[in-house]
Amino acid sequence: MEKINVAIDGPAGAGKSSISKEVAKKLGYIYVDTGAMYRAVGLKFLDKSIEENDAEFIKSLNETTVDIKYTDGVQHIFLDGEDVSALIRTQKVSQMASDVSKIGLVREKLLSLQKNLAKNNDCIMDGRDIGTTILPDAKVKIFLTASAEERAKRRCKDLENSGQSADYETVLNEIIIRDKNDSERKISPLKMADDAILVDTSHISYEESVNTIYNIIIDKIN
Ligand code: DC
């Protein structure tokens, strides 16, 4: 039977992953966080200056393995056989993930992994180019966004809740840079698919966002 695929795209910090995770659980689908795959590649090349056409880089990328496994429904990301799920959530890795995601060879490498997961599972897949490039025929496409200021506020709160210090202006600036990087790159930029439904969470709570997305999906698949 054909699998049900839901594509959720949007800028960094819009709440895609926490909302997608919760909605996927309610629906009994797997949640595929494609950002984690770019983060794994970013981690591999952290602190290295990478040149797209450099033979050394191409060789190293070809030898790199990125894999996703699920334990009790929770996604774990493996880089060269090692579970790096906890190591990829730093600001440095975020920036590097954004940098490596501009490289065509990196995108090609991750594309088949993403397509295969969608082919074999009912899933909610989140990222930047899922509705436009990876799953153009997804049954449901959602573009989830919020203002940069609201996203920065939420990010600061998350950082503070996890005991880290957060400077609002710095966080806002990082968000603006990443938005620009992700939406202005040449290959598969962050872009709303023509047939996606726009959900702006700037003025709605997390619970309302979850319900909105859940209801859109239920509506579309029935
Ligand atoms: O969703 P995230 O913040 O974990 O993603 C990290 C980076 O990976 C993001 O800045 C851009 C890139 N990315 C991408 O180019 N395409 C995707 N489908 C997902 C993420």
Coordinates of C-alpha atoms and ligand atoms in Angstrom, one line a residue:
M1 CA 0.0 0.0 0.0
E2 CA 1.2 3.5 -0.8
K3 CA 2.6 5.2 2.3
I4 CA 1.3 8.5 3.5
N5 CA 3.8 11.3 3.4
V6 CA 3.5 14.7 5.1
A7 CA 6.1 17.4 4.2
I8 CA 6.7 20.2 6.7
D9 CA 9.1 22.9 5.6
G10 CA 10.0 26.2 7.2
P11 CA 12.8 28.3 8.6
A12 CA 15.0 27.5 11.6
G13 CA 13.2 27.8 14.9
A14 CA 9.6 27.7 13.7
G15 CA 8.9 24.7 15.9
K16 CA 8.9 22.2 13.0
S17 CA 10.6 19.4 14.9
S18 CA 8.8 19.5 18.2
I19 CA 5.4 19.9 16.5
S20 CA 6.2 17.3 13.8
K21 CA 7.4 14.8 16.4
E22 CA 4.2 15.2 18.5
V23 CA 1.8 15.0 15.5
A24 CA 3.7 12.0 14.1
K25 CA 3.2 10.2 17.4
K26 CA -0.5 11.0 17.5
L27 CA -0.8 9.6 14.0
G28 CA 1.5 6.6 14.5
Y29 CA 3.8 7.8 11.7
I30 CA 7.6 8.0 11.9
Y31 CA 9.1 11.5 12.2
V32 CA 12.0 12.2 9.9
D33 CA 14.2 15.1 10.8
T34 CA 16.2 15.8 7.7
G35 CA 18.0 18.8 9.4
A36 CA 19.7 16.2 11.6
M37 CA 21.2 14.6 8.5
Y38 CA 22.7 17.9 7.4
R39 CA 23.9 18.5 11.0
A40 CA 25.7 15.1 10.9
V41 CA 27.5 16.0 7.7
G42 CA 28.2 19.5 9.3
L43 CA 29.7 17.8 12.4
K44 CA 32.0 15.7 10.2
F45 CA 33.4 18.7 8.5
L46 CA 33.3 21.1 11.5
D47 CA 36.3 23.4 11.7
K48 CA 37.4 22.3 8.2
S49 CA 37.4 24.7 5.3
I50 CA 35.5 22.9 2.6
E51 CA 35.7 23.5 -1.1
E52 CA 32.9 22.0 -3.2
N53 CA 35.3 20.8 -5.9
D54 CA 38.2 19.8 -3.7
A55 CA 39.1 16.1 -4.4
E56 CA 39.9 15.5 -0.7
F57 CA 36.5 16.8 0.4
I58 CA 34.7 14.7 -2.3
K59 CA 36.6 11.6 -1.2
S60 CA 35.8 12.1 2.4
L61 CA 32.1 12.8 1.7
N62 CA 31.9 9.7 -0.4
E63 CA 33.3 7.7 2.5
T64 CA 30.9 9.2 5.0
T65 CA 27.9 7.3 6.1
V66 CA 24.8 8.9 7.5
D67 CA 22.0 6.7 8.8
I68 CA 18.8 7.0 10.8
K69 CA 17.5 4.4 13.2
Y70 CA 14.4 4.4 15.4
T71 CA 14.4 3.2 19.0
D72 CA 10.9 3.2 20.6
G73 CA 9.9 5.7 17.9
V74 CA 12.7 8.1 18.7
Q75 CA 15.0 9.0 15.8
H76 CA 18.8 8.4 16.3
I77 CA 21.2 9.8 13.8
F78 CA 24.4 7.9 13.0
L79 CA 27.6 9.4 11.5
D80 CA 30.1 6.8 10.3
G81 CA 28.4 4.2 12.6
E82 CA 28.4 6.4 15.7
D83 CA 25.2 7.8 17.3
V84 CA 25.8 11.6 17.1
S85 CA 22.2 12.6 18.1
A86 CA 23.4 14.5 21.1
L87 CA 26.4 16.1 19.4
I88 CA 24.7 17.9 16.6
R89 CA 22.6 20.4 18.6
T90 CA 25.2 23.1 19.0
Q91 CA 25.2 26.5 17.4
K92 CA 28.5 25.8 15.7
V93 CA 27.0 22.6 14.1
S94 CA 23.9 24.6 13.1
Q95 CA 26.0 27.0 11.1
M96 CA 28.1 24.3 9.6
A97 CA 25.0 22.3 8.6
S98 CA 23.7 25.4 6.8
D99 CA 27.0 25.7 5.0
V100 CA 27.3 22.1 3.9
S101 CA 23.7 22.1 2.8
K102 CA 24.6 24.5 0.0
I103 CA 26.7 21.8 -1.6
G104 CA 25.1 19.8 -4.4
L105 CA 27.0 16.6 -3.6
V106 CA 25.9 16.7 0.0
R107 CA 22.2 17.2 -1.0
E108 CA 22.4 14.3 -3.5
K109 CA 23.9 12.1 -0.9
L110 CA 21.1 12.7 1.6
L111 CA 18.3 12.7 -1.0
S112 CA 18.1 8.9 -1.5
L113 CA 18.1 8.3 2.2
Q114 CA 15.2 10.7 2.6
K115 CA 13.2 9.3 -0.3
N116 CA 13.7 5.7 0.8
L117 CA 12.4 6.5 4.3
A118 CA 9.3 8.1 2.8
K119 CA 8.8 5.3 0.4
N120 CA 8.8 2.7 3.1
N121 CA 7.0 4.5 6.0
D122 CA 4.0 6.7 6.7
C123 CA 5.9 9.7 7.8
I124 CA 6.1 13.3 8.7
M125 CA 9.3 14.6 7.2
D126 CA 10.6 18.1 8.1
G127 CA 13.2 20.3 6.4
R128 CA 13.6 23.1 3.9
D129 CA 13.0 21.4 0.5
I130 CA 10.7 18.5 1.3
G131 CA 7.6 19.8 -0.4
T132 CA 9.5 21.3 -3.3
T133 CA 12.2 18.7 -4.1
I134 CA 12.2 15.5 -2.0
L135 CA 8.5 14.7 -1.8
P136 CA 6.8 16.7 -4.5
D137 CA 3.9 14.3 -4.5
A138 CA 3.4 14.3 -0.7
K139 CA -0.2 14.0 0.3
V140 CA 0.1 16.9 2.7
K141 CA 2.5 19.9 2.5
I142 CA 2.7 22.5 5.2
F143 CA 5.0 25.5 5.4
L144 CA 5.4 26.3 9.1
T145 CA 6.8 29.7 10.0
A146 CA 6.9 32.5 12.6
S147 CA 8.5 35.9 12.7
A148 CA 12.2 36.0 13.2
E149 CA 11.7 37.9 16.5
E150 CA 9.2 35.3 17.9
R151 CA 11.6 32.5 16.8
A152 CA 14.5 34.2 18.6
K153 CA 12.4 34.7 21.8
R154 CA 11.5 31.0 21.8
R155 CA 15.1 29.9 21.2
C156 CA 16.3 32.1 24.1
K157 CA 13.7 30.5 26.3
D158 CA 14.8 27.0 25.3
L159 CA 18.4 27.8 25.9
E160 CA 17.6 29.3 29.4
N161 CA 15.4 26.3 30.2
S162 CA 18.4 24.0 29.5
G163 CA 20.6 26.1 31.7
Q164 CA 22.5 27.9 29.0
S165 CA 22.9 31.7 28.7
A166 CA 21.1 33.4 25.9
D167 CA 21.5 36.9 24.5
Y168 CA 18.4 37.9 22.5
E169 CA 20.2 40.1 19.9
T170 CA 22.8 37.4 19.2
V171 CA 20.2 34.7 18.8
L172 CA 18.1 36.9 16.5
N173 CA 21.1 37.7 14.4
E174 CA 22.0 34.1 14.0
I175 CA 18.4 33.3 13.0
I176 CA 18.5 36.1 10.4
I177 CA 21.8 34.9 9.0
R178 CA 20.6 31.2 8.8
D179 CA 17.3 32.3 7.1
K180 CA 19.3 34.2 4.5
N181 CA 21.7 31.4 3.9
D182 CA 19.0 28.8 3.6
S183 CA 16.7 30.8 1.4
E184 CA 19.3 32.3 -0.9
R185 CA 21.3 29.2 -1.8
K186 CA 21.2 28.1 -5.4
I187 CA 20.2 24.4 -4.9
S188 CA 16.9 23.6 -3.3
P189 CA 16.5 26.8 -1.2
L190 CA 14.0 27.1 1.6
K191 CA 10.8 27.9 -0.3
M192 CA 7.2 27.3 0.2
A193 CA 5.8 24.8 -2.4
D194 CA 2.9 26.2 -4.5
D195 CA 0.5 23.6 -3.1
A196 CA 1.6 23.9 0.6
I197 CA -0.6 25.3 3.3
L198 CA 1.0 28.2 5.3
V199 CA 0.8 28.0 9.1
D200 CA 2.2 31.0 10.9
T201 CA 2.7 30.3 14.6
S202 CA 3.8 33.8 15.6
H203 CA 0.6 34.4 17.5
I204 CA -0.6 30.9 18.5
S205 CA 0.6 28.6 21.3
Y206 CA 2.5 25.4 20.9
E207 CA -0.6 23.4 21.6
E208 CA -2.7 25.3 19.1
S209 CA 0.1 24.8 16.5
V210 CA 0.0 21.0 17.1
N211 CA -3.8 20.9 16.8
T212 CA -3.7 23.0 13.7
I213 CA -1.2 20.8 11.9
Y214 CA -2.9 17.6 13.1
N215 CA -6.3 18.8 11.8
I216 CA -4.9 19.8 8.4
I217 CA -3.4 16.4 8.0
I218 CA -6.6 14.5 9.1
D219 CA -8.6 16.7 6.7
K220 CA -6.3 15.9 3.8
I221 CA -5.9 12.2 4.3
N222 CA -9.6 11.4 4.8
Ligands
DC1 O1 16.3 22.0 10.6 P1 17.7 22.3 11.2 O2 17.9 23.6 11.8 O3 18.2 21.1 12.0 O4 18.6 22.2 9.9 C1 20.0 22.5 9.9 C2 20.4 23.0 8.5 O5 20.3 22.0 7.5 C3 19.6 24.2 8.0 O6 20.2 25.4 8.4 C4 19.6 24.0 6.5 C5 19.9 22.6 6.3 N1 18.7 21.8 5.8 C6 18.5 21.8 4.5 O7 19.2 22.5 3.7 N2 17.5 21.0 3.9 C7 16.8 20.3 4.7 N3 15.8 19.6 4.2 C8 16.9 20.3 6.1 C9 17.9 21.1 6.7

